[in-house]
Tab-separated table of C-alpha atoms in Angstrom:
chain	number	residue	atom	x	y	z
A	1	UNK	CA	9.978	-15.754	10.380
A	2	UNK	CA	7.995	-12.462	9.997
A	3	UNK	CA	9.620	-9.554	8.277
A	4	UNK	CA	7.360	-6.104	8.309
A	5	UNK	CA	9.074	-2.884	6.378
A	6	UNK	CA	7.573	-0.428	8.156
A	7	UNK	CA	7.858	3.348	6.053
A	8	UNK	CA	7.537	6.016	8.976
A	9	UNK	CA	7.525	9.888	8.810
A	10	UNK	CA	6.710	11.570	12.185
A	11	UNK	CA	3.405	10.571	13.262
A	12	UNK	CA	5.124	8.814	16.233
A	13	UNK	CA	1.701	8.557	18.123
A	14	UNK	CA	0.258	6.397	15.362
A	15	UNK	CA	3.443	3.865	14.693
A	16	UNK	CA	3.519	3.201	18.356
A	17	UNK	CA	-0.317	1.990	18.124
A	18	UNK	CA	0.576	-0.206	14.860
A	19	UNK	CA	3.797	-1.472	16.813
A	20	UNK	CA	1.355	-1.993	19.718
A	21	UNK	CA	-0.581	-4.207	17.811
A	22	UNK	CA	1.694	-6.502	16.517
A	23	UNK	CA	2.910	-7.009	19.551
A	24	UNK	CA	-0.526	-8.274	21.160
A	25	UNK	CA	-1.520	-9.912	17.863
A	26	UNK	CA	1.267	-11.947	15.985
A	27	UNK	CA	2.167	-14.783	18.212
A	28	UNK	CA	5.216	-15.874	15.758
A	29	UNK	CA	8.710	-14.447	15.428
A	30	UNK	CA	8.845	-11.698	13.823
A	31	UNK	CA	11.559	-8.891	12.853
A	32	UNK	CA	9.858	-4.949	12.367
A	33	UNK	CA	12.519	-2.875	9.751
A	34	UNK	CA	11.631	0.631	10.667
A	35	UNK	CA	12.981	3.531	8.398
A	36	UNK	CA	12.622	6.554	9.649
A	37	UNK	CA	12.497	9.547	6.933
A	38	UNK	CA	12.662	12.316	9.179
A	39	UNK	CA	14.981	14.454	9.328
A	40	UNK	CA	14.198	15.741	13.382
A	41	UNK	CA	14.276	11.513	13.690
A	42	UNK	CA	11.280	11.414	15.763
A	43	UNK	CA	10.791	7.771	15.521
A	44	UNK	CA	14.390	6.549	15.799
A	45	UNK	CA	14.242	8.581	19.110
A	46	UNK	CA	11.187	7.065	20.235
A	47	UNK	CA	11.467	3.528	18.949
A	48	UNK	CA	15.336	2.933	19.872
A	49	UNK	CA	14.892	0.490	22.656
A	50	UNK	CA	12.121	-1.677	21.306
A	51	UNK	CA	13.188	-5.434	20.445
A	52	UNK	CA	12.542	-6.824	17.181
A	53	UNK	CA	13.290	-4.065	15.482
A	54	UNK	CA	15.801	-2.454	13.532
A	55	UNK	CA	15.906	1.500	12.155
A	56	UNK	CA	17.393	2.609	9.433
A	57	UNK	CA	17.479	6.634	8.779
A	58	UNK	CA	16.518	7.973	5.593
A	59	UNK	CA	17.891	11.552	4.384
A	60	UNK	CA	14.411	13.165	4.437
A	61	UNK	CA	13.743	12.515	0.683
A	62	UNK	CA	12.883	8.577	0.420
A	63	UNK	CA	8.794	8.888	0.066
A	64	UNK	CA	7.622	5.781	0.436
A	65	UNK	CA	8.733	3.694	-2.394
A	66	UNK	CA	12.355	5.077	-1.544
A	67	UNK	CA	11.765	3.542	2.416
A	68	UNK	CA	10.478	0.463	1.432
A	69	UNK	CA	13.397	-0.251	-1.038
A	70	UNK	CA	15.771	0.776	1.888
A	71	UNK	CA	14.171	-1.905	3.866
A	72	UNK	CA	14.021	-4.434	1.097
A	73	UNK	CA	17.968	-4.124	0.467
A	74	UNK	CA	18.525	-4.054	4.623
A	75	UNK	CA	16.147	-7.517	4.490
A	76	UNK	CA	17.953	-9.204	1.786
A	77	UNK	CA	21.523	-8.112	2.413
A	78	UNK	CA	21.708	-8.507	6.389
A	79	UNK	CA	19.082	-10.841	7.412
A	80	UNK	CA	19.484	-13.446	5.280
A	81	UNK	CA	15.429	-14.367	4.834
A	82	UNK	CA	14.126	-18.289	3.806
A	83	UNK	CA	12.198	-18.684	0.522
A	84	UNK	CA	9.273	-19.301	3.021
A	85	UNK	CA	9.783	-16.551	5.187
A	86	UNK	CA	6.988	-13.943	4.991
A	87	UNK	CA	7.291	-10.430	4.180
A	88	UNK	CA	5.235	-7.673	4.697
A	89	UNK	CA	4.802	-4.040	3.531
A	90	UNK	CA	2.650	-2.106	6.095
A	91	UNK	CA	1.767	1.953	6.789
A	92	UNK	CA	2.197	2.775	10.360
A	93	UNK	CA	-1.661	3.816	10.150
A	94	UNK	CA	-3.271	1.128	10.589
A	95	UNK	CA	-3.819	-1.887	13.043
A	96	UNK	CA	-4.235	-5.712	12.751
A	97	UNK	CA	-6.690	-7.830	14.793
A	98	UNK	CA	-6.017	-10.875	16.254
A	99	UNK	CA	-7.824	-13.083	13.331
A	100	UNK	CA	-5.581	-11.522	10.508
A	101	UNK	CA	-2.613	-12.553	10.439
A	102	UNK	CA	-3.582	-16.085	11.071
A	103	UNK	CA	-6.188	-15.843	8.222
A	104	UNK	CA	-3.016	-14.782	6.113
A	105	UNK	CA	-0.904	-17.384	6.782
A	106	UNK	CA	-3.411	-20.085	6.145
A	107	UNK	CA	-3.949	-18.289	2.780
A	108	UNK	CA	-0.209	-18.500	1.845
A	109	UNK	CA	0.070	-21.755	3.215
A	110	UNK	CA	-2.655	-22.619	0.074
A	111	UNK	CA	-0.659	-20.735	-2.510
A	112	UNK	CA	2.309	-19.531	-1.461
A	113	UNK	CA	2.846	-18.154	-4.948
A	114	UNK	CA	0.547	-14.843	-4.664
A	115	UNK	CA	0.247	-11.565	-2.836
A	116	UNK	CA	-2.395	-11.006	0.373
A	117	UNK	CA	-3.955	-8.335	1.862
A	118	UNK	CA	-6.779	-7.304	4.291
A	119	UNK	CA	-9.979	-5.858	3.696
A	120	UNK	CA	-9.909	-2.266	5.578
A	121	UNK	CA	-12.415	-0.419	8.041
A	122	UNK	CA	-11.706	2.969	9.154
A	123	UNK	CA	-12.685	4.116	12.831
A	124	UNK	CA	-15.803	4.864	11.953
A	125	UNK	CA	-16.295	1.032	10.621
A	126	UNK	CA	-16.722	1.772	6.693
A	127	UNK	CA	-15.341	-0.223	4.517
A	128	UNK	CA	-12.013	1.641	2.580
A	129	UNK	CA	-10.300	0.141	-0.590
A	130	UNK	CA	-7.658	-2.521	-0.388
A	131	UNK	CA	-7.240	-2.380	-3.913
A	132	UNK	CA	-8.594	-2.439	-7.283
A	133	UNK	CA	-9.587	-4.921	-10.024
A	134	UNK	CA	-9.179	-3.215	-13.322
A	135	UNK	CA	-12.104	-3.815	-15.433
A	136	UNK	CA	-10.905	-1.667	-18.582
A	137	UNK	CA	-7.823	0.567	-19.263
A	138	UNK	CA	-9.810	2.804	-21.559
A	139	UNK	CA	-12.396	3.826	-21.067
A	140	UNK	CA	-10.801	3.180	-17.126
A	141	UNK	CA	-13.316	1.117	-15.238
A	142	UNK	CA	-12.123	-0.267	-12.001
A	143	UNK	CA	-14.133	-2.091	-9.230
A	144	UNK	CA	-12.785	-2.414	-5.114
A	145	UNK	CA	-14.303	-4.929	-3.971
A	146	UNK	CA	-15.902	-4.993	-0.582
A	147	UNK	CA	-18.459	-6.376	1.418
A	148	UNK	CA	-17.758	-9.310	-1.162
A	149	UNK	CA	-19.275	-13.068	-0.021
A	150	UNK	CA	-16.114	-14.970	-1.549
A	151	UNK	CA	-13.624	-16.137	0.542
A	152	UNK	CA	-11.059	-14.145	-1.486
A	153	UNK	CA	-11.589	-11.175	-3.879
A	154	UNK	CA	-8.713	-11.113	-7.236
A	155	UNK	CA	-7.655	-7.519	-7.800
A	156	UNK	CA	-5.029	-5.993	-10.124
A	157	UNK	CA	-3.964	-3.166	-7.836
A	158	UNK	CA	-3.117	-3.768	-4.188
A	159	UNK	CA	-2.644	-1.103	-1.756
A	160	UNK	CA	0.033	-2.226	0.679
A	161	UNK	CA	-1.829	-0.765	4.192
A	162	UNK	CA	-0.590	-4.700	5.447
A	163	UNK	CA	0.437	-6.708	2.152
A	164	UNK	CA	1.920	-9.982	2.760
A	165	UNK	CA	3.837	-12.370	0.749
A	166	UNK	CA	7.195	-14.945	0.936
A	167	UNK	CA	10.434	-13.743	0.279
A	168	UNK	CA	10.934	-16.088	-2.470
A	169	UNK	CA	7.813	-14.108	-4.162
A	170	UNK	CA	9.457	-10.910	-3.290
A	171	UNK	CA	12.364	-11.647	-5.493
A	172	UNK	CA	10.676	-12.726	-8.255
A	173	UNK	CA	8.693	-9.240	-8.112
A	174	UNK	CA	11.921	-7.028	-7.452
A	175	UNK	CA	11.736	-3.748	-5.520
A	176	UNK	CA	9.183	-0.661	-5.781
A	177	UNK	CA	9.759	1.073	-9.162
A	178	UNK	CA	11.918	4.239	-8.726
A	179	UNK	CA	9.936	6.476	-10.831
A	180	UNK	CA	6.847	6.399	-8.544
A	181	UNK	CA	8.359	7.737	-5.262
A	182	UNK	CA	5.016	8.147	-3.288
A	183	UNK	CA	1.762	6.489	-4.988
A	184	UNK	CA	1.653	4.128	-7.184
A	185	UNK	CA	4.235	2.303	-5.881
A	186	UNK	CA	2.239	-0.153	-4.413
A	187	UNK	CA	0.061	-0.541	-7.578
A	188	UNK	CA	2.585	-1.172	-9.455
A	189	UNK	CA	4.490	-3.732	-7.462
A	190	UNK	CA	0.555	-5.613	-7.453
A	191	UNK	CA	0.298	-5.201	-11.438
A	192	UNK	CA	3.957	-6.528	-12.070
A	193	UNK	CA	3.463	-9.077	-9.932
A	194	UNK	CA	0.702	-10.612	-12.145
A	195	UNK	CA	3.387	-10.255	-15.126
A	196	UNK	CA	5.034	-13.306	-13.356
A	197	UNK	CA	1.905	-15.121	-13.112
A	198	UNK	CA	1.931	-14.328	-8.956
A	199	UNK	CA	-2.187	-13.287	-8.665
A	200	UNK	CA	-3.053	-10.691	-5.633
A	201	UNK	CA	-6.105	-11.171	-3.076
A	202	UNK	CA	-7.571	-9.337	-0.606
A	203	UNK	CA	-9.178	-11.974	2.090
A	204	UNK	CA	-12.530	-11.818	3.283
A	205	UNK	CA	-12.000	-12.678	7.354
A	206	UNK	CA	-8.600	-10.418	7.742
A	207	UNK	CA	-9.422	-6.816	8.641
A	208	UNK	CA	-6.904	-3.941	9.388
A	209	UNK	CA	-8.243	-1.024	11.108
A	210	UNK	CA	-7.074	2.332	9.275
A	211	UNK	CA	-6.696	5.483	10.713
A	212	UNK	CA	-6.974	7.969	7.739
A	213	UNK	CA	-7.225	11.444	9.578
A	214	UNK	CA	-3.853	12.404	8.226
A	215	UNK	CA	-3.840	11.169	4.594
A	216	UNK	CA	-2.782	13.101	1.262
A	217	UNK	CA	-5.827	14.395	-0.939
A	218	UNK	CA	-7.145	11.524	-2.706
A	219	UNK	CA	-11.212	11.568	-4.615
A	220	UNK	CA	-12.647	10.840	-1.129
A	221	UNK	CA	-11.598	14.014	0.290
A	222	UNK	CA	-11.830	16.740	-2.212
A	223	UNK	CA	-14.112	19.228	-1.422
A	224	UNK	CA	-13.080	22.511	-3.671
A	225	UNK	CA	-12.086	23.480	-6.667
A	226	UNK	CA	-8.801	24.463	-5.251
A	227	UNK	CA	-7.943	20.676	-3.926
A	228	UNK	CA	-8.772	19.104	-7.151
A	229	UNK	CA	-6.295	21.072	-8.570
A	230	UNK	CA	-3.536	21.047	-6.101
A	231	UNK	CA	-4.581	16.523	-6.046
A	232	UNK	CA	-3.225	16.719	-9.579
A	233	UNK	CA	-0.050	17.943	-9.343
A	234	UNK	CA	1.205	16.834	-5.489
A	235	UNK	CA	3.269	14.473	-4.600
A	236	UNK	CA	1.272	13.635	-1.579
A	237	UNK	CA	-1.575	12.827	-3.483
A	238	UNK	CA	-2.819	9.939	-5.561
A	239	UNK	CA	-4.617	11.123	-8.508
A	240	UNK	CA	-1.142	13.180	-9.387
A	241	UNK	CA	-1.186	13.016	-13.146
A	242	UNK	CA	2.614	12.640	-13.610
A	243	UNK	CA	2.662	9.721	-11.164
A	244	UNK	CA	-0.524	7.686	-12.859
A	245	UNK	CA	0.975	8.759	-16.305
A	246	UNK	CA	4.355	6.793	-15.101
A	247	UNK	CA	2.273	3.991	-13.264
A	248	UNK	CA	1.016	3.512	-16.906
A	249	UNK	CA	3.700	3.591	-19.078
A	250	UNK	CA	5.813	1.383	-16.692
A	251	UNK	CA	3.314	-1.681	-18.156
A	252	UNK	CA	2.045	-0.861	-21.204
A	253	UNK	CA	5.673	0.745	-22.770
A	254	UNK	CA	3.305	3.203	-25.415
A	255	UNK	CA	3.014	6.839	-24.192
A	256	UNK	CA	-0.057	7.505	-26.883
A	257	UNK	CA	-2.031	4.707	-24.715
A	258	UNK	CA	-0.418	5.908	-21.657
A	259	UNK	CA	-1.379	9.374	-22.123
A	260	UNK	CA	-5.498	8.176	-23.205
A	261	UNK	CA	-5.674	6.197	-19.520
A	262	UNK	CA	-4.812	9.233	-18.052
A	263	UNK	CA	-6.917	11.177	-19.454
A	264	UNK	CA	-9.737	8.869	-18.937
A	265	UNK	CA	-8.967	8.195	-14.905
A	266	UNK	CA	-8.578	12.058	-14.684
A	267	UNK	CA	-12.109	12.167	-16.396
A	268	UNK	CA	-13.520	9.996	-13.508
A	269	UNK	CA	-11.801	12.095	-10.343
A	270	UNK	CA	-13.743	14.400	-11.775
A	271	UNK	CA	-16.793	12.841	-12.139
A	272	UNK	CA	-16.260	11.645	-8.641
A	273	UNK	CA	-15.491	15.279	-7.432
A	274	UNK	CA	-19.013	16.040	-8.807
A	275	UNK	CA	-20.488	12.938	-7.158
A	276	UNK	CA	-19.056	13.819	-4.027
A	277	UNK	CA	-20.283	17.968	-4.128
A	278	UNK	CA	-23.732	17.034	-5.472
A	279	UNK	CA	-24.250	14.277	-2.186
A	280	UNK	CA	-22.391	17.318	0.411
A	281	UNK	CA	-24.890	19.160	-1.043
């Protein structure tokens, strides 16, 4: 059995696409847990009658670690999952094609003790991040792989577009941590996984297709000044310095050493900022 925990706020167009493609693509039973954080409920409107699927309505404040912990207690108290079972955090952006999930399973079938997710193209067919493999803490040097030759690439820091694992693996990792209610959630659930010796891969042949139109400011997309600034301090955004400063001292317990990696990822958005106005230019 196949349980997806499906975070949703508005963007009803682009969850019916993802639901779409589950539909046409995983041939095994599967059960979607849809939580709906909207206060209009958009998506419980439009998603009511599907099968498969259950909604549960959030108050308008979850964020995404908040949803997915929703959908982790619904899983675990109602459902009643196998060990074996898989379970899988996904973003309504994106779409799977008919090779990934079977490339998936085959992986966990290997080692079922570990954490899976696609590589990622974007509609334009570049390669995105699926995650991270930490190089240093200070100064921070981090590599994504892509493009990579390997049938699987080790990273420290998964993003969970489509992450799969077993429920038994689940438990041992607990929920999202509720300090990080919007990024770093996933990054941390990937790092504190490998604190119970459970590694993370992204695999070579399983793609997801990402639709990133709508997406919070991240270093890709700042352009000004003005967005740098406002990327630091949103919730929406992933180089917010009170979320990475909480990402950090959730596993290394010191806030001098917290504070330093900070610093030195803040160092390289802006390095990458640069990068990115110099090649505009």
């Amino acid at each position: 059995m196949i349980y997806i925990i499906l975070p949703t706020h508005k963007k009803v167009s682009t969850t019916k696409l993802f639901l779409q493609s589950i539909r046409h693509n995983l041939k095994e039973k599967y059960h979607i847990i849809l939580i709906d954080d909207d206060k209009a409920r958009e998506s419980s409107k439009a998603f009511a009658a599907y099968e498969n699927l259950t909604i549960i309505k959030g108050d308008g404040n979850l964020w995404w670690g908040g949803a997915v912990n929703a959908g982790i207690d619904y899983l675990l108290i109602n459902l009643d999952p196998k060990p074996h079972d898989i379970c899988i955090f996904a973003n309504n952006d994106v779409q799977i094609t008919p090779t990934t999930y079977n490339k998936i399973t085959s992986a966990l079938k290997q080692n079922a003790n570990a954490l899976y997710h696609p590589r990622v193209f974007d509609q334009q067919g570049q390669e995105k991040s699926a995650g991270s493999k930490v190089i240093m803490w200070f100064p921070y040097i981090s590599k994504h792989p892509r493009d990579f030759k390997s049938r699987y690439a080790r990273i420290h820091l998964a993003t969970a577009r489509f992450l799969c694992f077993t429920v038994q693996t689940l438990k041992k990792i607990g929920k999202i941590s509720k300090n990080l209610p919007h990024y770093g959630g996933d990054n941390d659930f990937s790092l504190r996984a490998g604190r119970f010796g459970i590694p993370t891969f992204i695999i070579r042949d399983a793609v997801c297709l990402l639709d990133d139109r709508e997406t919070g400011l991240s270093s890709s997309n700042i352009m000004s000044l003005s967005d740098l600034w406002r990327s630091l301090i949103s919730t929406r955004s992933s180089n917010n310095l009170k979320y990475r400063y909480r990402f950090v001292l959730n596993f290394f317990h010191n806030h001098f050493v917290s504070i330093m990696i900070v610093i030195s990822m803040t160092f390289t958005i802006c390095l990458k900022f640069i990068r990115n106005k110099i090649l505009k230019n």
